[in-house]
Rosetta silent file (secondary structure, phi, psi, omega in degrees, C-alpha in Angstrom):
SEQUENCE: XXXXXXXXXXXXXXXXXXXXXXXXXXXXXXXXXXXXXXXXXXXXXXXXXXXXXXXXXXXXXXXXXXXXXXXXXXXXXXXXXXXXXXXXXXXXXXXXXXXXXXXXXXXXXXXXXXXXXXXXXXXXXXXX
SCORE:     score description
SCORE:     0.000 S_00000001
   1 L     0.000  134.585  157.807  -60.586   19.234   19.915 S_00000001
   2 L   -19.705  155.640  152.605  -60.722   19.406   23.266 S_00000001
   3 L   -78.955  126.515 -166.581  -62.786   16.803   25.394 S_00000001
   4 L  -132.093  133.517 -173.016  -66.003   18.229   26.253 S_00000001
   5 L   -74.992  133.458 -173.372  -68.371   17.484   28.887 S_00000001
   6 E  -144.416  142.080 -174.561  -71.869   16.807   27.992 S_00000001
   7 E   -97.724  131.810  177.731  -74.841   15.715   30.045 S_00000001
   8 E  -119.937 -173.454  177.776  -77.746   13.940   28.730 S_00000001
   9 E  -126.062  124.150  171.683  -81.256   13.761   30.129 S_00000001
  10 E   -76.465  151.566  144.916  -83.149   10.110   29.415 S_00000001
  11 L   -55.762  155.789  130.637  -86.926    9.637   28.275 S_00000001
  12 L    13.955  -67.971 -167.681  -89.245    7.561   30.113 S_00000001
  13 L  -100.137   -0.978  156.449  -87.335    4.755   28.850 S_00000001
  14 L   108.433    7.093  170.492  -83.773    5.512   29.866 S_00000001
  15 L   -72.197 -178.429  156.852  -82.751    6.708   26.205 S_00000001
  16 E  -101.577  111.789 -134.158  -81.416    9.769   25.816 S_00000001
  17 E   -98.359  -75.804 -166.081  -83.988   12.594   25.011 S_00000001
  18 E  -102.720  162.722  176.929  -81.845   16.095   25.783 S_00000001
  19 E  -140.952  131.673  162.880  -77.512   16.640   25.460 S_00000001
  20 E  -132.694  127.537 -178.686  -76.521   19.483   27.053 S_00000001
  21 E  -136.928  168.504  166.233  -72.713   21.072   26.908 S_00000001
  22 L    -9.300  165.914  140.952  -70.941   24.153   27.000 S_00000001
  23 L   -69.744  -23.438 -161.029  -72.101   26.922   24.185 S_00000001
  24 L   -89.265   -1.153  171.354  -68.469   27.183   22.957 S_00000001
  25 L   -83.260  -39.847  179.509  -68.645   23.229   22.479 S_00000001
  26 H   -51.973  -75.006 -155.512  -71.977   23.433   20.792 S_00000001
  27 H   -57.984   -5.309  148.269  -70.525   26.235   18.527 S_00000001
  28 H   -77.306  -42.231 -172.109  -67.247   23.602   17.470 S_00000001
  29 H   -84.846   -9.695  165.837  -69.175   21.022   16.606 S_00000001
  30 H   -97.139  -32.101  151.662  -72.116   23.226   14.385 S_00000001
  31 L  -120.331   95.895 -174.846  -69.025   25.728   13.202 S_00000001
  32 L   -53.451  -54.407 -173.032  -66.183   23.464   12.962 S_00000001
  33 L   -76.110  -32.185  173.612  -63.868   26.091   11.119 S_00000001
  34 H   -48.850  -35.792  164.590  -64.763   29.019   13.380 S_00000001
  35 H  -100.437   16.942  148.920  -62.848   27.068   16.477 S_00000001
  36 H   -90.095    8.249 -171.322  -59.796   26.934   15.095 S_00000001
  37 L   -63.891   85.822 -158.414  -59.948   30.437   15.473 S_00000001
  38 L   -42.850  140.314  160.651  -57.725   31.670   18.376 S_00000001
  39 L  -120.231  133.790  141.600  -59.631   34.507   20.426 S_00000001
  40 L   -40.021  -32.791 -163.079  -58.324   36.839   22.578 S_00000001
  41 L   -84.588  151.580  179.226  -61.323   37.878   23.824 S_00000001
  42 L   -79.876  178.114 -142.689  -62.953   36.626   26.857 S_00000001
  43 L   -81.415  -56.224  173.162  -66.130   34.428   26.278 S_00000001
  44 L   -48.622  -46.960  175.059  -68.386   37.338   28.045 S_00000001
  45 L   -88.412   -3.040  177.169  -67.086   39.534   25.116 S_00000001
  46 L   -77.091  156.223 -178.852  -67.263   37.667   22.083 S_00000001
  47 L  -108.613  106.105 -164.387  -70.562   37.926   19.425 S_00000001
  48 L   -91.316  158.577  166.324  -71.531   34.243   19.239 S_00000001
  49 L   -95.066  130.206 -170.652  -73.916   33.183   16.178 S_00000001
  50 L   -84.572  164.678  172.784  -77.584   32.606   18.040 S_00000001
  51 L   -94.329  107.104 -143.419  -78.984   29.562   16.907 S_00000001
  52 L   -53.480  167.312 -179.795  -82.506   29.775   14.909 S_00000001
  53 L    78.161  -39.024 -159.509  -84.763   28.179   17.672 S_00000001
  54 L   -69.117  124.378 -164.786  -83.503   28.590   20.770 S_00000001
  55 L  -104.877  128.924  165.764  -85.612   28.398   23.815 S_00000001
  56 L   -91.335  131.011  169.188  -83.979   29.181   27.318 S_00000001
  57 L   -99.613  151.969 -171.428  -85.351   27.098   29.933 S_00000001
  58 L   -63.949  160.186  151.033  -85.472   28.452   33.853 S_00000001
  59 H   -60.154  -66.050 -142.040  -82.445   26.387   35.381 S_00000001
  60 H   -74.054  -13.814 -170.763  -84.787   25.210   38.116 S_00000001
  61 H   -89.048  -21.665  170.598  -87.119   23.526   35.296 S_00000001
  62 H   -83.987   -3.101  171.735  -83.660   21.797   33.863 S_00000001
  63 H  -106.515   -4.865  163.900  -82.877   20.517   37.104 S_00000001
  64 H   -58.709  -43.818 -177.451  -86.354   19.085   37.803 S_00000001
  65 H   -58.912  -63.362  167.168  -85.805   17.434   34.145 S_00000001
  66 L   -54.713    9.773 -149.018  -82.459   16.035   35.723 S_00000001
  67 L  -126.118   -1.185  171.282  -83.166   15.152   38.520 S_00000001
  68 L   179.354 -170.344 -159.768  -85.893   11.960   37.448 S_00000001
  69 L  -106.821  114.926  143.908  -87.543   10.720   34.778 S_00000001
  70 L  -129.965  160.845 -171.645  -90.589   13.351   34.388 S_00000001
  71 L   -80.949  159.345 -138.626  -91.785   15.221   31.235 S_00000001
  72 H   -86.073  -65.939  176.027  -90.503   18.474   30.418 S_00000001
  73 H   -22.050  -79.268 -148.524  -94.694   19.755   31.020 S_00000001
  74 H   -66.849   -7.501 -171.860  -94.579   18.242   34.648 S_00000001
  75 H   -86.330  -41.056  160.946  -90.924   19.746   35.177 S_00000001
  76 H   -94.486   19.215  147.824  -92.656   23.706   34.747 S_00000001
  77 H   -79.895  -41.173  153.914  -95.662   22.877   36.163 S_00000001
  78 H   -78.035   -5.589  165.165  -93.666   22.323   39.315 S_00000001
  79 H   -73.777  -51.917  178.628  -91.480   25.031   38.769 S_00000001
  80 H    -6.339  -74.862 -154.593  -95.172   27.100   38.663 S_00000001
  81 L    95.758   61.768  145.467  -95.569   25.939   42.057 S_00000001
  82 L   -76.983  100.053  175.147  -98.950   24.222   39.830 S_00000001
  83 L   -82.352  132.307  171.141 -101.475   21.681   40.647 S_00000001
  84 H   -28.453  -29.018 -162.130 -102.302   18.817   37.920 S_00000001
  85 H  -102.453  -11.325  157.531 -105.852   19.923   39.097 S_00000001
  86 H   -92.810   -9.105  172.016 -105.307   23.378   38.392 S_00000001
  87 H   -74.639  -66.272  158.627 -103.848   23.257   35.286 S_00000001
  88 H   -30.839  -49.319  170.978 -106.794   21.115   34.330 S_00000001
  89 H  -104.830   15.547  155.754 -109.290   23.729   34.924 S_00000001
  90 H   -76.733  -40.475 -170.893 -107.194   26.557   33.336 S_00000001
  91 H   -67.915  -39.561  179.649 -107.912   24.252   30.301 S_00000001
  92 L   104.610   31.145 -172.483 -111.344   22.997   30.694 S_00000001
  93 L  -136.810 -172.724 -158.510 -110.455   19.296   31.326 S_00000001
  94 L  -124.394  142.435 -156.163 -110.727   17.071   34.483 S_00000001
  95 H   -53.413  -54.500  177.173 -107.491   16.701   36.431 S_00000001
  96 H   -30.961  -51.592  161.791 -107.324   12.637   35.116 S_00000001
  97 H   -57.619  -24.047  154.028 -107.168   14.383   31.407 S_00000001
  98 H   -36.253  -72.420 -152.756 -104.274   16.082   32.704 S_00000001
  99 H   -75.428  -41.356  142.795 -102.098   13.575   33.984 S_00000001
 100 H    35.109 -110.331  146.185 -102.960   12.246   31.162 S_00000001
 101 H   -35.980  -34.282 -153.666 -101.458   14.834   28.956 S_00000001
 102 H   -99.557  -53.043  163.412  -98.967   15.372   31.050 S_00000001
 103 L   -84.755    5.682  160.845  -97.398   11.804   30.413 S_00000001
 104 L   -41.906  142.795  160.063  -98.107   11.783   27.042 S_00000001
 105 L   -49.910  -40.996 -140.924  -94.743   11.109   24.927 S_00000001
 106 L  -161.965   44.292  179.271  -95.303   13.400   22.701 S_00000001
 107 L   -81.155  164.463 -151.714  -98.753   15.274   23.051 S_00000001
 108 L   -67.163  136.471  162.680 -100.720   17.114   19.839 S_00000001
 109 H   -36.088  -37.675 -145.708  -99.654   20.458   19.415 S_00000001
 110 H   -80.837 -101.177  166.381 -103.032   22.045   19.953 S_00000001
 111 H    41.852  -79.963  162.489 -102.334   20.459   23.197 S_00000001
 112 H   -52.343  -49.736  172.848  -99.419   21.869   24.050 S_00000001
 113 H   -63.761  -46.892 -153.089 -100.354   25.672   22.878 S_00000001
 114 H   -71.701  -45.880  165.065 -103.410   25.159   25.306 S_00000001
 115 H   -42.021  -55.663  169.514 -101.218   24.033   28.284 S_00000001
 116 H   -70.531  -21.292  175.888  -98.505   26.617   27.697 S_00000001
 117 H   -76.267  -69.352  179.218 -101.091   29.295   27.617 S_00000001
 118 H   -60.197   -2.929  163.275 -102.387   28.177   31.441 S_00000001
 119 L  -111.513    6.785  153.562  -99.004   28.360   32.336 S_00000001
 120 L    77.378   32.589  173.190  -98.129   31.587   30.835 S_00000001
 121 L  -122.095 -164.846 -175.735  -95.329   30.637   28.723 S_00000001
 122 L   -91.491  150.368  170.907  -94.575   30.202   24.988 S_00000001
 123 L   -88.369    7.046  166.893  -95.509   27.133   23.661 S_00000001
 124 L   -90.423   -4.592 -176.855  -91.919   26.755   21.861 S_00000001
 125 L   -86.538   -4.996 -156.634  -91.005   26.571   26.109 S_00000001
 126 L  -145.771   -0.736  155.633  -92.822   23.265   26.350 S_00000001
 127 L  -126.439   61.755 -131.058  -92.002   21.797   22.932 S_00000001
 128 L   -94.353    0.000    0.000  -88.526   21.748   23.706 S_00000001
């Protein structure tokens, strides 16, 4: 197998949270026997197997995520072009309850659904 470049994104704590490579690397290492396959075809023309799950994030919200240590929430509230204090009163909480939220590890689903609603995405976009 090839060597294949893969990028990770740290937590908080400098672990590593997201890995992101190529699709055609992802699809050797979850179907190993499918890349020994030769293809003719180019990559634009091939029928790939989608992966149950899969959420596309905007590129500008993966390079906020790459670009420091902030939570995936505060990386599309600034793609929004979103204030902490407006986000807060789509929700019905006080900006403080935000930030809050917002640096939560991990926050509670309900959480999450409510947040993803004032920001007018799916909440499978924000519990990436």
């Amino acid at each position: 197998m090839a060597k294949m470049k893969v990028t990770t994104l740290p937590d908080n704590h400098g672990k590593p949270l997201y890995v992101f490579l190529k699709y055609e690397d992802y699809l050797a290492l979850a179907h190993p026997s499918n890349a020994a396959k030769p293809s003719r075809k180019s990559a634009s023309a091939q029928t790939f197997p989608s992966p149950k799950n899969t959420v596309k994030l905007p590129d500008a919200v993966l390079k906020r995520l790459k670009s420091g240590n902030i939570s995936l929430m505060r990386a599309w509230r600034e793609h929004l072009g979103l204030s902490q204090s407006e986000v807060a009163r789509r929700i019905g909480i006080t900006q403080g309850g935000y930030t809050f939220i917002e640096k939560a590890k991990k926050p509670r689903a309900p959480t999450v659904s409510k947040v993803a609603a004032a920001f007018g995405i799916s909440a499978a976009k924000l519990a990436v």
